[in-house]
Tab-separated table of C-alpha atoms and ligand atoms in Angstrom:
chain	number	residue	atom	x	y	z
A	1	UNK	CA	-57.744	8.593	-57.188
A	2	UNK	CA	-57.391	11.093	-54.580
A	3	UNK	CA	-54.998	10.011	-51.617
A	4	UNK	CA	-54.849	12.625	-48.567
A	5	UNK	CA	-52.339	12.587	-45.720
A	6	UNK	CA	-53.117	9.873	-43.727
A	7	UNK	CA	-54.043	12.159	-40.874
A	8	UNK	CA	-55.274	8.975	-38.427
A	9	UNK	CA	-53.269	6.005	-37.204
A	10	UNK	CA	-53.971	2.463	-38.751
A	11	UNK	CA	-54.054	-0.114	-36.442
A	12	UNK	CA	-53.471	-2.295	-39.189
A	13	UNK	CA	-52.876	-3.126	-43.280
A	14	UNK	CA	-54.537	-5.108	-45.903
A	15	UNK	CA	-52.054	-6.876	-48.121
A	16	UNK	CA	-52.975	-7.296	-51.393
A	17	UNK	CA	-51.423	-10.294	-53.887
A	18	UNK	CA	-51.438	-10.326	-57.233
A	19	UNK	CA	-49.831	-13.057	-59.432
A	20	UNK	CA	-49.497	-15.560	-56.572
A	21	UNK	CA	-53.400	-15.538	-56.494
A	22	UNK	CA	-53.190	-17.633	-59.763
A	23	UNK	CA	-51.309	-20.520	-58.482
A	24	UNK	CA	-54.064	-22.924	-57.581
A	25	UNK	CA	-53.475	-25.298	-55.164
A	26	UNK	CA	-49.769	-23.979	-54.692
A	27	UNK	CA	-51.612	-20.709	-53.285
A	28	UNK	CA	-51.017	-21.396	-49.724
A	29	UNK	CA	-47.118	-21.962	-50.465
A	30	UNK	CA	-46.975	-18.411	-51.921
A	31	UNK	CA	-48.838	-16.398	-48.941
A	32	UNK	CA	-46.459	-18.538	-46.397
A	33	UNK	CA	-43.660	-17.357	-47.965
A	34	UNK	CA	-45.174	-14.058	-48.748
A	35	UNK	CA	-46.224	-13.763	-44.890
A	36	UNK	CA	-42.292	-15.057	-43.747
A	37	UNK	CA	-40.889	-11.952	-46.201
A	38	UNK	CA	-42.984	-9.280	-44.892
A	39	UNK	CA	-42.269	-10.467	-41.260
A	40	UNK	CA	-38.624	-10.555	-42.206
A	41	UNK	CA	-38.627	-6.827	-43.688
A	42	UNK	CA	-40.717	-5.394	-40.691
A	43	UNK	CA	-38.513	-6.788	-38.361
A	44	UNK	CA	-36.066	-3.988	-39.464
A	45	UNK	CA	-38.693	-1.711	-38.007
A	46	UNK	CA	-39.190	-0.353	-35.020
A	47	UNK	CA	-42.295	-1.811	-33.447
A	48	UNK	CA	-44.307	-5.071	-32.711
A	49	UNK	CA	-46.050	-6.447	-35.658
A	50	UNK	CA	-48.225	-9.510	-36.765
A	51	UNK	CA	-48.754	-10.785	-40.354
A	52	UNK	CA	-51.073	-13.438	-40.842
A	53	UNK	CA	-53.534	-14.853	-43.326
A	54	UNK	CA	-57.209	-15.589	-42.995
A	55	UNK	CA	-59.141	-16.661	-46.362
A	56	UNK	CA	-57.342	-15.062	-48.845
A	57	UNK	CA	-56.545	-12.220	-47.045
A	58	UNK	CA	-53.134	-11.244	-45.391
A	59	UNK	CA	-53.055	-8.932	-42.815
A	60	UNK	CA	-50.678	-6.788	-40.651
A	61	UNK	CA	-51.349	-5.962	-37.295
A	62	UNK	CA	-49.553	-3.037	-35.742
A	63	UNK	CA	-49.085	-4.170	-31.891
A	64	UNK	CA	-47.190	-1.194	-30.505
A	65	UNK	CA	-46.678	2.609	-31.987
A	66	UNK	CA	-44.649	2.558	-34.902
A	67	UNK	CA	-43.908	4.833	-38.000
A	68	UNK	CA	-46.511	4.961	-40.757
A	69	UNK	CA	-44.110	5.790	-43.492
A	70	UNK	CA	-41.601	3.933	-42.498
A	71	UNK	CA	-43.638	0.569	-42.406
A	72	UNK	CA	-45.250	1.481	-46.035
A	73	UNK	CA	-41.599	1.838	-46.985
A	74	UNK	CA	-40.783	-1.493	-45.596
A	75	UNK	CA	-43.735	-3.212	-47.018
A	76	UNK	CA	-43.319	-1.438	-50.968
A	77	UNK	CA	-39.863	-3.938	-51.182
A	78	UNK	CA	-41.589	-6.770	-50.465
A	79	UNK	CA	-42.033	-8.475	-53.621
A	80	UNK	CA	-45.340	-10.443	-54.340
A	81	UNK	CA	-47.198	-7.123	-52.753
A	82	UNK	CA	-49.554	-5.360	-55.586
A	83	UNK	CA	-51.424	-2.965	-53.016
A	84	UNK	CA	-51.111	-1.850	-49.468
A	85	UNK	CA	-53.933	-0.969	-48.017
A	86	UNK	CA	-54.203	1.013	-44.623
A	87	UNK	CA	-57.375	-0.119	-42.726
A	88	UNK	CA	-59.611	0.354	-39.904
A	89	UNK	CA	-60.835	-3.164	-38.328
A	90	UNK	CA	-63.490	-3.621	-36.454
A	91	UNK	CA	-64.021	-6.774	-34.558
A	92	UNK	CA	-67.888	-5.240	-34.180
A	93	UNK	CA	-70.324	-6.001	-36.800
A	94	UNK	CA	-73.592	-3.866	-35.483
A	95	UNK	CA	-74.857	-2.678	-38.347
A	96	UNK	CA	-75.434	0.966	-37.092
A	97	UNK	CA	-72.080	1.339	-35.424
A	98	UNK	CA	-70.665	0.358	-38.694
A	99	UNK	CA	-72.498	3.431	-39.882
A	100	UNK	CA	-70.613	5.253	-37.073
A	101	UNK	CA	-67.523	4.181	-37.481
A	102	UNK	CA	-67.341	4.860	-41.165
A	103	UNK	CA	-68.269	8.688	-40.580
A	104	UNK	CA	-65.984	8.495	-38.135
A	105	UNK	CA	-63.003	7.373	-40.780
A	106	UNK	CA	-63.265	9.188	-43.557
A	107	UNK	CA	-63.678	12.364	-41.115
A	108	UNK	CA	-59.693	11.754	-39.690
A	109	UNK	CA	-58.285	10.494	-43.255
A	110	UNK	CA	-59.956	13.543	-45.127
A	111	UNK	CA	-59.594	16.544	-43.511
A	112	UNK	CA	-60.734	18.447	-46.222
A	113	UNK	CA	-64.147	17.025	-47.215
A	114	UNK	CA	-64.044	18.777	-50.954
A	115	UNK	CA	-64.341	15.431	-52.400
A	116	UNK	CA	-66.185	12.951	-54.336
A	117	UNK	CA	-66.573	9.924	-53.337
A	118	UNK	CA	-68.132	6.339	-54.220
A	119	UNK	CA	-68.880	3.291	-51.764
A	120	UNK	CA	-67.807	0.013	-52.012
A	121	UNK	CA	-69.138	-2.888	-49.726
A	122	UNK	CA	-68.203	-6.441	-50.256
A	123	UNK	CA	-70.323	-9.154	-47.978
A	124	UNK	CA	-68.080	-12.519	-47.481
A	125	UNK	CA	-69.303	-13.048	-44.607
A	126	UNK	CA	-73.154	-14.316	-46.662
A	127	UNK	CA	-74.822	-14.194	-42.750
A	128	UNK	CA	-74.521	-10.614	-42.655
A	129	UNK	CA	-78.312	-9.233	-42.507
A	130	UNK	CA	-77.457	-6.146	-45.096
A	131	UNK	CA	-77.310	-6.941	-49.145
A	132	UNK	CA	-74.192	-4.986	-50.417
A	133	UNK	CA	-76.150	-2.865	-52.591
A	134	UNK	CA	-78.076	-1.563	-49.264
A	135	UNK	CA	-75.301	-1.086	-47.458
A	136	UNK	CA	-73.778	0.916	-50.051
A	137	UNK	CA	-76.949	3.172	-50.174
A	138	UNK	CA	-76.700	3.491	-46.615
A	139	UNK	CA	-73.379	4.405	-45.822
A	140	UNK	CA	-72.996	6.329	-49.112
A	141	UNK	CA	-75.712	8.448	-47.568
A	142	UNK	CA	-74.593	8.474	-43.774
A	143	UNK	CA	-71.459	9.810	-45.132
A	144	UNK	CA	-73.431	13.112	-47.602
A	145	UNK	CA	-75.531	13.551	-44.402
A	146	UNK	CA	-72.716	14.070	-42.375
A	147	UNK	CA	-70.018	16.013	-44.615
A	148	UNK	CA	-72.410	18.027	-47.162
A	149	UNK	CA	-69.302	19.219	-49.144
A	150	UNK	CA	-68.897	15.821	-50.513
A	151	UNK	CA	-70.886	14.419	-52.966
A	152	UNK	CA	-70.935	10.996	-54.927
A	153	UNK	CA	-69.292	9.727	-57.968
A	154	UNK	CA	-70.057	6.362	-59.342
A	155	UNK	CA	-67.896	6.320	-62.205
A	156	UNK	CA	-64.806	8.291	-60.672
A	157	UNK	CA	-64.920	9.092	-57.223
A	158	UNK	CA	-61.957	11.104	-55.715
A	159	UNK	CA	-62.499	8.651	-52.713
A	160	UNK	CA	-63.274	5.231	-52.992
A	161	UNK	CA	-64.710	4.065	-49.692
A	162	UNK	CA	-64.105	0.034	-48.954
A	163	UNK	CA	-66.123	-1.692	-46.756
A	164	UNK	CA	-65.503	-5.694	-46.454
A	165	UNK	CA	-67.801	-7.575	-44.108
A	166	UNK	CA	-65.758	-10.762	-43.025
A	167	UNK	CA	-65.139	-12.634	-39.540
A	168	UNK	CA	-63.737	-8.898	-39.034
A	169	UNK	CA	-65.181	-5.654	-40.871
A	170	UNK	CA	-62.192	-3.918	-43.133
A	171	UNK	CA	-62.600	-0.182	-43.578
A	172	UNK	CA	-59.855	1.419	-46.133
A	173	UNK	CA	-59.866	3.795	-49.137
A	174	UNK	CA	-56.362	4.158	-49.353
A	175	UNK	CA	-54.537	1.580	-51.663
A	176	UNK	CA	-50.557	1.986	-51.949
A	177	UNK	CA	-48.972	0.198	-54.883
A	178	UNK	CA	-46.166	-2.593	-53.925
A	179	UNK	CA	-43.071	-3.622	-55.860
A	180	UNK	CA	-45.401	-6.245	-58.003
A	181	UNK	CA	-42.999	-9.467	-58.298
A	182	UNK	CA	-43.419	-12.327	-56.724
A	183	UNK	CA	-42.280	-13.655	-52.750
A	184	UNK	CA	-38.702	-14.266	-52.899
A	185	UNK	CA	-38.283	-17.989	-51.813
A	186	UNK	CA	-40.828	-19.166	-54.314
A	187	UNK	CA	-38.870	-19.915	-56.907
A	188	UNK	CA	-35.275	-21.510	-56.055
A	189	UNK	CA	-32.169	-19.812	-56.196
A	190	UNK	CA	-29.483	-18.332	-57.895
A	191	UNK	CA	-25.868	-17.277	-58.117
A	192	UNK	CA	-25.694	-13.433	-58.558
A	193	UNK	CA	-21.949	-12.085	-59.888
A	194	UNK	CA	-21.889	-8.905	-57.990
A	195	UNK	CA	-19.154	-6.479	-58.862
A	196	UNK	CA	-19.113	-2.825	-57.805
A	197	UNK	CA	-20.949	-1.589	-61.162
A	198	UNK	CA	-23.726	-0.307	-61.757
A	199	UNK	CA	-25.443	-3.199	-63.553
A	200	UNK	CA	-25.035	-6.373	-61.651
A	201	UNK	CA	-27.027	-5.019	-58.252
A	202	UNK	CA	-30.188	-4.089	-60.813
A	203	UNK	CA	-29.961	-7.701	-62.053
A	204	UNK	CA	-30.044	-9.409	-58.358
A	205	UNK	CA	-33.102	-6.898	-57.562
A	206	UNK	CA	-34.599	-7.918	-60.865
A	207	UNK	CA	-34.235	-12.137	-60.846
A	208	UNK	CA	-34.969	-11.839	-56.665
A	209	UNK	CA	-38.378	-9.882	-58.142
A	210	UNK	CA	-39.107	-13.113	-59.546
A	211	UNK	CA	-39.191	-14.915	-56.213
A	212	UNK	CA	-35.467	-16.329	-56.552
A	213	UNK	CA	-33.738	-16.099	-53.441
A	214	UNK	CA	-30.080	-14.823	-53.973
A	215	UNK	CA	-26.955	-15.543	-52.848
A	216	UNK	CA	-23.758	-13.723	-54.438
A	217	UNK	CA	-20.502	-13.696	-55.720
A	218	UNK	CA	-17.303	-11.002	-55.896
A	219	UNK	CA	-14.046	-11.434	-57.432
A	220	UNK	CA	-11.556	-9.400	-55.790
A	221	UNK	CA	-7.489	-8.982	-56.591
A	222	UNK	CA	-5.786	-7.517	-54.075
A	223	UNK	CA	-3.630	-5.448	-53.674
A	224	UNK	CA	-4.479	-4.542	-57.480
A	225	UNK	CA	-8.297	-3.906	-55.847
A	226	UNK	CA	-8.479	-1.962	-52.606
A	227	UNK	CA	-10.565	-2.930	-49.366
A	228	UNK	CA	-12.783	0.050	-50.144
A	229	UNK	CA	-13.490	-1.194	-53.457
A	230	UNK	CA	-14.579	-4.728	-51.493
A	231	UNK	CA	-17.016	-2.373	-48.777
A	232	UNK	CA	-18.341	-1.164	-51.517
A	233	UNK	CA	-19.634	-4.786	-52.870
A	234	UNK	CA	-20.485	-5.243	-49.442
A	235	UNK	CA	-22.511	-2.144	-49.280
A	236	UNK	CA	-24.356	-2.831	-52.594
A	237	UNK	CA	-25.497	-6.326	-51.667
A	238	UNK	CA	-26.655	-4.918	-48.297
A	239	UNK	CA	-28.793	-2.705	-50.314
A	240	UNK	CA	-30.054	-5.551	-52.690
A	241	UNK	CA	-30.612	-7.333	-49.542
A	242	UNK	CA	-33.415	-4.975	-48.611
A	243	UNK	CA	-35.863	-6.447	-51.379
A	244	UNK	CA	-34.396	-10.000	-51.561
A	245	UNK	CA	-33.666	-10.902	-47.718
A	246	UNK	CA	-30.347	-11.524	-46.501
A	247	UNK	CA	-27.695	-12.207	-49.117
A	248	UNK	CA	-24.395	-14.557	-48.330
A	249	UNK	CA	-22.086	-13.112	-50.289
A	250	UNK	CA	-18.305	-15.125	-51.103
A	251	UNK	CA	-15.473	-13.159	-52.113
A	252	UNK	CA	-13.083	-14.903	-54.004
A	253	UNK	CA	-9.722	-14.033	-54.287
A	254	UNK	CA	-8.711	-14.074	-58.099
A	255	UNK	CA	-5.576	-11.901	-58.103
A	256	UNK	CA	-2.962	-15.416	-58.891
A	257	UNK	CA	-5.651	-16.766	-61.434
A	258	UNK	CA	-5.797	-12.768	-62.944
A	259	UNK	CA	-1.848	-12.628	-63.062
A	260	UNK	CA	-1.042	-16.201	-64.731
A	261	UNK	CA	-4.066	-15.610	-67.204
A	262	UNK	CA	-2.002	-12.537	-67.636
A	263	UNK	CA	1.491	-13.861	-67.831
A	264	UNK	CA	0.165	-17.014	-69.943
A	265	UNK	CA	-2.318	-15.946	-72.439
A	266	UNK	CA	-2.569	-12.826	-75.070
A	267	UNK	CA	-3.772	-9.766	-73.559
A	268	UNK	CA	-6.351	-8.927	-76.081
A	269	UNK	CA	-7.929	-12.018	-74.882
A	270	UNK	CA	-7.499	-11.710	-70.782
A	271	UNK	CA	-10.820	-10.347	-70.121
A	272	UNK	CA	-12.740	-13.161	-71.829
A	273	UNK	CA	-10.728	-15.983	-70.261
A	274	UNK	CA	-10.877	-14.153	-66.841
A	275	UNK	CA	-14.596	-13.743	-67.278
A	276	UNK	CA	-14.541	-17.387	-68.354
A	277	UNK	CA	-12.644	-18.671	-65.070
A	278	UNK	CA	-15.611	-16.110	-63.121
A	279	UNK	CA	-18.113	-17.722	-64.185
A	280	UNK	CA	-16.772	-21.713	-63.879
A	281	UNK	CA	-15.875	-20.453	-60.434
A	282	UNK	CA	-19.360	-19.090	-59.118
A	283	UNK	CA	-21.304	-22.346	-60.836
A	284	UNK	CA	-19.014	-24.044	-58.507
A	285	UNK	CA	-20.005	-22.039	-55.214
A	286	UNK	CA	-23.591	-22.217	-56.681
A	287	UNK	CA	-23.422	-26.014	-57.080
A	288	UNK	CA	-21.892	-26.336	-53.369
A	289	UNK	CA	-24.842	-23.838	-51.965
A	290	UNK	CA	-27.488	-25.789	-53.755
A	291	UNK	CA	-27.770	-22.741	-56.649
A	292	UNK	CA	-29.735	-23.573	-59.567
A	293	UNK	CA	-28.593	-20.844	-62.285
A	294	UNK	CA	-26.273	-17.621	-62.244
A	295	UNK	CA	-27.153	-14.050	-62.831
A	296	UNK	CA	-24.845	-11.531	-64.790
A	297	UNK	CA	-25.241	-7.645	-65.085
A	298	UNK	CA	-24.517	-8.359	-68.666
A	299	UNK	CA	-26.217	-6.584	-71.636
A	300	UNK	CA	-25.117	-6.987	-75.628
A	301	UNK	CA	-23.073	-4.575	-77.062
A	302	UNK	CA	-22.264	-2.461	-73.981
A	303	UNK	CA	-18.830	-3.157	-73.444
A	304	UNK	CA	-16.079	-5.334	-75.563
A	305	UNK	CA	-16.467	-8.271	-73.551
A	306	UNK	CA	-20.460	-8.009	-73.784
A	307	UNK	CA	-20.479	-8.205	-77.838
A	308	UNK	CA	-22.667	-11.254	-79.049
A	309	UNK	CA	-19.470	-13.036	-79.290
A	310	UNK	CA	-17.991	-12.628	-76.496
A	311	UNK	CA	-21.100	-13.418	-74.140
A	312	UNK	CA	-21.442	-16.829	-76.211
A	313	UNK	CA	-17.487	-17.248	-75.756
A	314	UNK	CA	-17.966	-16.937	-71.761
A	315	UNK	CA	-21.325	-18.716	-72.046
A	316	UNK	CA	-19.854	-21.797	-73.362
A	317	UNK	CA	-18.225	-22.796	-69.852
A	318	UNK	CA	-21.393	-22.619	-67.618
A	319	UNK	CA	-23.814	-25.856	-67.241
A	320	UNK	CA	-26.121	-23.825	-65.657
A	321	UNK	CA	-28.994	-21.195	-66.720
A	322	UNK	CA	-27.546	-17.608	-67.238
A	323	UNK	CA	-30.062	-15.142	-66.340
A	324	UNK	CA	-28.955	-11.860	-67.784
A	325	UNK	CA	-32.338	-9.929	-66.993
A	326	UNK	CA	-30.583	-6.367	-68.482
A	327	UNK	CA	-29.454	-8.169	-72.191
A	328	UNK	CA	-31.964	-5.962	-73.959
A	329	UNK	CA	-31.731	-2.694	-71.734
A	330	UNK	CA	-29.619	0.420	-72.610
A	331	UNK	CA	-27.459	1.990	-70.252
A	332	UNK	CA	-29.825	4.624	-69.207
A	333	UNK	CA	-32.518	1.997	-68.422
A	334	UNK	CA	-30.754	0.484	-66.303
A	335	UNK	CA	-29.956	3.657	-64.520
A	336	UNK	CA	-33.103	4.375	-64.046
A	337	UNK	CA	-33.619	1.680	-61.756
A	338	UNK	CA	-30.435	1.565	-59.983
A	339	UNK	CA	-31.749	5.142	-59.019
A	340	UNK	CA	-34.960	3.713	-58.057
A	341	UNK	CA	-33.904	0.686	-55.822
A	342	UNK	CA	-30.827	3.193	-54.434
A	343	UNK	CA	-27.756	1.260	-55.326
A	344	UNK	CA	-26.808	3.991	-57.836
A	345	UNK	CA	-24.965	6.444	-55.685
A	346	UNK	CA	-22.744	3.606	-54.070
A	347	UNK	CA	-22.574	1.903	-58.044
A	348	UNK	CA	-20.659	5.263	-58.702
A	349	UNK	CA	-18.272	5.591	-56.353
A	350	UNK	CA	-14.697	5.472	-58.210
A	351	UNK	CA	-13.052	2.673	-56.682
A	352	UNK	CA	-11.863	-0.093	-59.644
A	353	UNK	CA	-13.310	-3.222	-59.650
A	354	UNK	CA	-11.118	-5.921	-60.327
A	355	UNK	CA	-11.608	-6.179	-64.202
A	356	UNK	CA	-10.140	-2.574	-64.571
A	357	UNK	CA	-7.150	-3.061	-63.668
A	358	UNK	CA	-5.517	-5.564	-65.946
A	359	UNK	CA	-7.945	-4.680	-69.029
A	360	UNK	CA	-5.816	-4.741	-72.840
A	361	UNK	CA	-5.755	-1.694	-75.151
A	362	UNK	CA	-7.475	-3.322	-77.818
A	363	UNK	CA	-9.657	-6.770	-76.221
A	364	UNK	CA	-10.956	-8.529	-78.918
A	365	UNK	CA	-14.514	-8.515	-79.598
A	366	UNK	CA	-15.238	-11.275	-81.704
A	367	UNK	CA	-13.189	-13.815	-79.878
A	368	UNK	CA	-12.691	-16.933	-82.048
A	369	UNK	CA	-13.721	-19.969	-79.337
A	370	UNK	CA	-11.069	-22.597	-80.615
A	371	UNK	CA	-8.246	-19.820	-80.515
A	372	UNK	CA	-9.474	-19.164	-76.997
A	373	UNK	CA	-9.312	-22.603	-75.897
A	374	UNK	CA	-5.741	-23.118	-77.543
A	375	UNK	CA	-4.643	-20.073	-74.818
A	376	UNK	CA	-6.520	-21.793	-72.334
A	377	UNK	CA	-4.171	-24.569	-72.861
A	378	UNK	CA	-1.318	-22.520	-71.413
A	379	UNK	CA	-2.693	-22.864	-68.109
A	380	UNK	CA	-2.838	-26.237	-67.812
A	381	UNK	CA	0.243	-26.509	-65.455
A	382	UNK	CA	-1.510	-24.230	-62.365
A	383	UNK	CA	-5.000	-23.707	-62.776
A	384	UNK	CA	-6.635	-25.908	-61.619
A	385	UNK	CA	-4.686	-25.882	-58.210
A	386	UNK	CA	-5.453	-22.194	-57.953
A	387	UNK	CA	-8.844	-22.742	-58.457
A	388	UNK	CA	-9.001	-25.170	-55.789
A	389	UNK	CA	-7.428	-22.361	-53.414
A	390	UNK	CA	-9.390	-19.524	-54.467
A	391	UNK	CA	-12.299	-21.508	-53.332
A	392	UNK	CA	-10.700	-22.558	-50.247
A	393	UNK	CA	-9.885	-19.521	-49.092
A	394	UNK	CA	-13.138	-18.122	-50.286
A	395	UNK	CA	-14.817	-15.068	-47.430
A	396	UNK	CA	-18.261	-15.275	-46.846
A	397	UNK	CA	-20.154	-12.051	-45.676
A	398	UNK	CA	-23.489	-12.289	-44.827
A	399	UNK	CA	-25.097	-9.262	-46.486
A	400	UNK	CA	-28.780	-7.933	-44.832
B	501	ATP	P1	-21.307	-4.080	-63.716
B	501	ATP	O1	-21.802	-2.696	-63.813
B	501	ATP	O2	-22.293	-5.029	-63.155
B	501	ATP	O3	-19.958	-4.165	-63.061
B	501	ATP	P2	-20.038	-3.942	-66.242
B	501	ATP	O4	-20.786	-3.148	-67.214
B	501	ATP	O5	-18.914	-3.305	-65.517
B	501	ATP	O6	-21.089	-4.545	-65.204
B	501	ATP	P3	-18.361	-6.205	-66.843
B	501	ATP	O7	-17.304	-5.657	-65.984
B	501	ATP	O8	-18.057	-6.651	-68.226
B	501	ATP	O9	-19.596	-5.229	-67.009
B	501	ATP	O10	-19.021	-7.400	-66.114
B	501	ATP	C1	-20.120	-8.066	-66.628
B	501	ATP	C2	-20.772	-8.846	-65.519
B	501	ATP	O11	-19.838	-9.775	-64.969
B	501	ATP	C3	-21.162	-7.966	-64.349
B	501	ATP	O12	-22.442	-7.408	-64.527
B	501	ATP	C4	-21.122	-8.934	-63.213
B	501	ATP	O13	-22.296	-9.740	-63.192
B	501	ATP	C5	-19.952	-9.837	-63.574
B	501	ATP	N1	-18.690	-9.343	-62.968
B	501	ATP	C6	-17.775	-8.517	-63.505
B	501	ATP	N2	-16.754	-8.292	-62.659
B	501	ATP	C7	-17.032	-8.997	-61.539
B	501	ATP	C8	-16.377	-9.174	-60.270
B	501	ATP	N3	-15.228	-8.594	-59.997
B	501	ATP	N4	-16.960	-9.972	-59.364
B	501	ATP	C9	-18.153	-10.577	-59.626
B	501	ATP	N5	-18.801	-10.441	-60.786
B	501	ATP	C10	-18.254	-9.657	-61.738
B	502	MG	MG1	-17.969	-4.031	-63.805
């Protein structure tokens, strides 16, 4: 399908839904919070705007000037959107000015009238005086009559002209593919362990896809982490934050947990009780924040503490649901879309992450559970004291 430069302003946008049209009587929760996300990313824009729903429809208004591509930007991170549709409205239904006004269209969006193109007309509006079929005769021929270069395609028009006769009349041929997903805020929320990597961002953006709202989670040891390493956590949630809405994110202190795991237990085995102590300590924060599950960056095989072994070894402390969306991906998948959602640049930035710094020559990876638990025993005296203060001391940065 042929899409020109959009060489007119649009007054306004048709926002198409996909999956949350299937919820039945839930619908209405979906387009609410659907309608609250897109207000929530526009507001970032410069400009008045007004979302709003009217029989499965939602609409945005444009109610000032404002920048075309920076609004379709704005509008392809909001999950739950399938297709963005810039439209002419018309509040007047006559049938002839209709006739004008549809000319008068597809002469600003197409320019150059080398096309082939196919009309469209959907009547909702059943008091409308003109059958579908005759209006799409009519216009169809309106439109050859008044650009002879074009001609018509029923079975694959360059240009697909839309015409839906409502309480309003919608006139659009342009459709702009969303993010897909569903409305973040439909679907609970969860605990996202965000370190500087490259991974753990592309899981938030994938779970918050789902219409989980996200709040986050960063283990820091300083001085054994610097402050640009934290900025940098900061800077990736604020960039996760552009598809999943503002993100809280605690930083935890963990450098006294890190060095008496270190001073008590084998080294080969640090990284799995530290990961262990991570993950007991964000199901806490989750539990106090009224989290549901926790999200990991985690994916089998790609580093020693992500063998099969190892993930059930750190699995066995959590009550809640792990979601580890990237389990099955390969390195270069993931990539892919850390590229795509923009976290990747900042992802590669060389500033160590906490678990770099104390990490053993030779970690195991097939930790045996009851030998871990024996270590674990060696911390008996202190940990659960620093626990206690790493939580208490715990910074929260609100990330959007
Ligand atoms: P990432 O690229 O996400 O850092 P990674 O390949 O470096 O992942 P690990 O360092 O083994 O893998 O961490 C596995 C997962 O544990 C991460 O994806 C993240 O969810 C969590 N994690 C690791 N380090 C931290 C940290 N310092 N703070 C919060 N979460 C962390
Ligand atoms: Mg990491």
């Amino acid at each position: 399908m042929r899409e020109d430069k959009e060489y007119m302003v649009y007054q306004s946008f048709l926002i198409k839904y996909a999956e949350i049209g299937t919820k039945g009587k839930n619908r209405y929760l979906f387009e609410d919070a659907l309608i609250r996300q897109i207000k929530n990313a526009l507001k970032k824009v410069e400009g008045s705007f007004y979302a709003s729903k009217e029989s499965g429809r939602i609409y945005v208004q444009a109610q000032s000037e404002y920048d075309y591509d920076e609004v379709v930007e704005a509008l392809q991170r909001v999950f739950g959107i399938a297709w963005i549709c810039p439209m002419l409205q018309i509040e007047e239904k006559d049938y002839d000015n209709l006739k004008k006004v549809v000319v008068d269209y597809i002469d600003q969006v197409y320019p150059d009238k080398h096309f082939t193109f196919k009309v469209d007309c959907r009547r909702a509006d059943k008091n409308y005086p003109i059958h579908s079929e005759q209006m799409n005769r009519d216009l169809g021929e309106v439109i050859l009559n008044a650009f002879p270069e074009t001609s018509v395609n029923v079975h694959k028009p360059d240009v697909m002209v839309r015409v839906e006769i409502r309480k309003v009349v919608n006139i659009y041929s342009l459709m702009i593919p969303g993010p897909g997903g569903m409305p973040v805020g439909t679907n609970g929320k969860a605990m996202l362990l965000l370190s500087g990597g490259i991974d753990s961002p592309v899981a938030g953006y994938m779970i918050a896809k789902r219409g989980v709202k996200i709040d986050a989670v960063y283990f820091h040891a300083p001085p054994y982490t610097s402050d640009r390493a934290k900025q940098k956590v900061i800077d990736l949630a604020k960039q996760v934050a552009k598809y999943s809405g503002p993100i809280p994110l605690h930083i935890i202190n963990f450098t006294e947990i890190q060095l008496y795991i270190y001073e008590q237990c084998p080294h080969e085995e640090l990284t799995i009780i530290m990961r262990r102590y991570m993950m007991k300590i964000a199901e806490r924060i989750a539990r106090e924040n009224e989290g549901l599950a926790l999200i990991t960056g985690e994916s089998i095989g790609q580093v020693a503490s992500q063998t099969v072994h190892s993930l059930a070894a750190t699995n066995e402390v959590c009550t809640m649901p792990v979601f580890r969306p990237l389990i099955g991906f390969d390195k270069q998948e993931i990539i892919d879309i850390s590229e795509k959602i923009g976290t990747f640049e900042t992802s590669i930035l060389p500033y160590e992450d906490c678990c770099t710094i104390f990490v053993a020559k030779h970690p195991v990876i097939k930790p045996n559970i009851n030998i871990i638990h024996k270590s674990e025993l060696n911390l008996n005296e202190k940990i659960e004291g620093m626990v206690e203060t790493a939580l208490e001391t715990a910074e929260l940065v609100w990330c959007d």
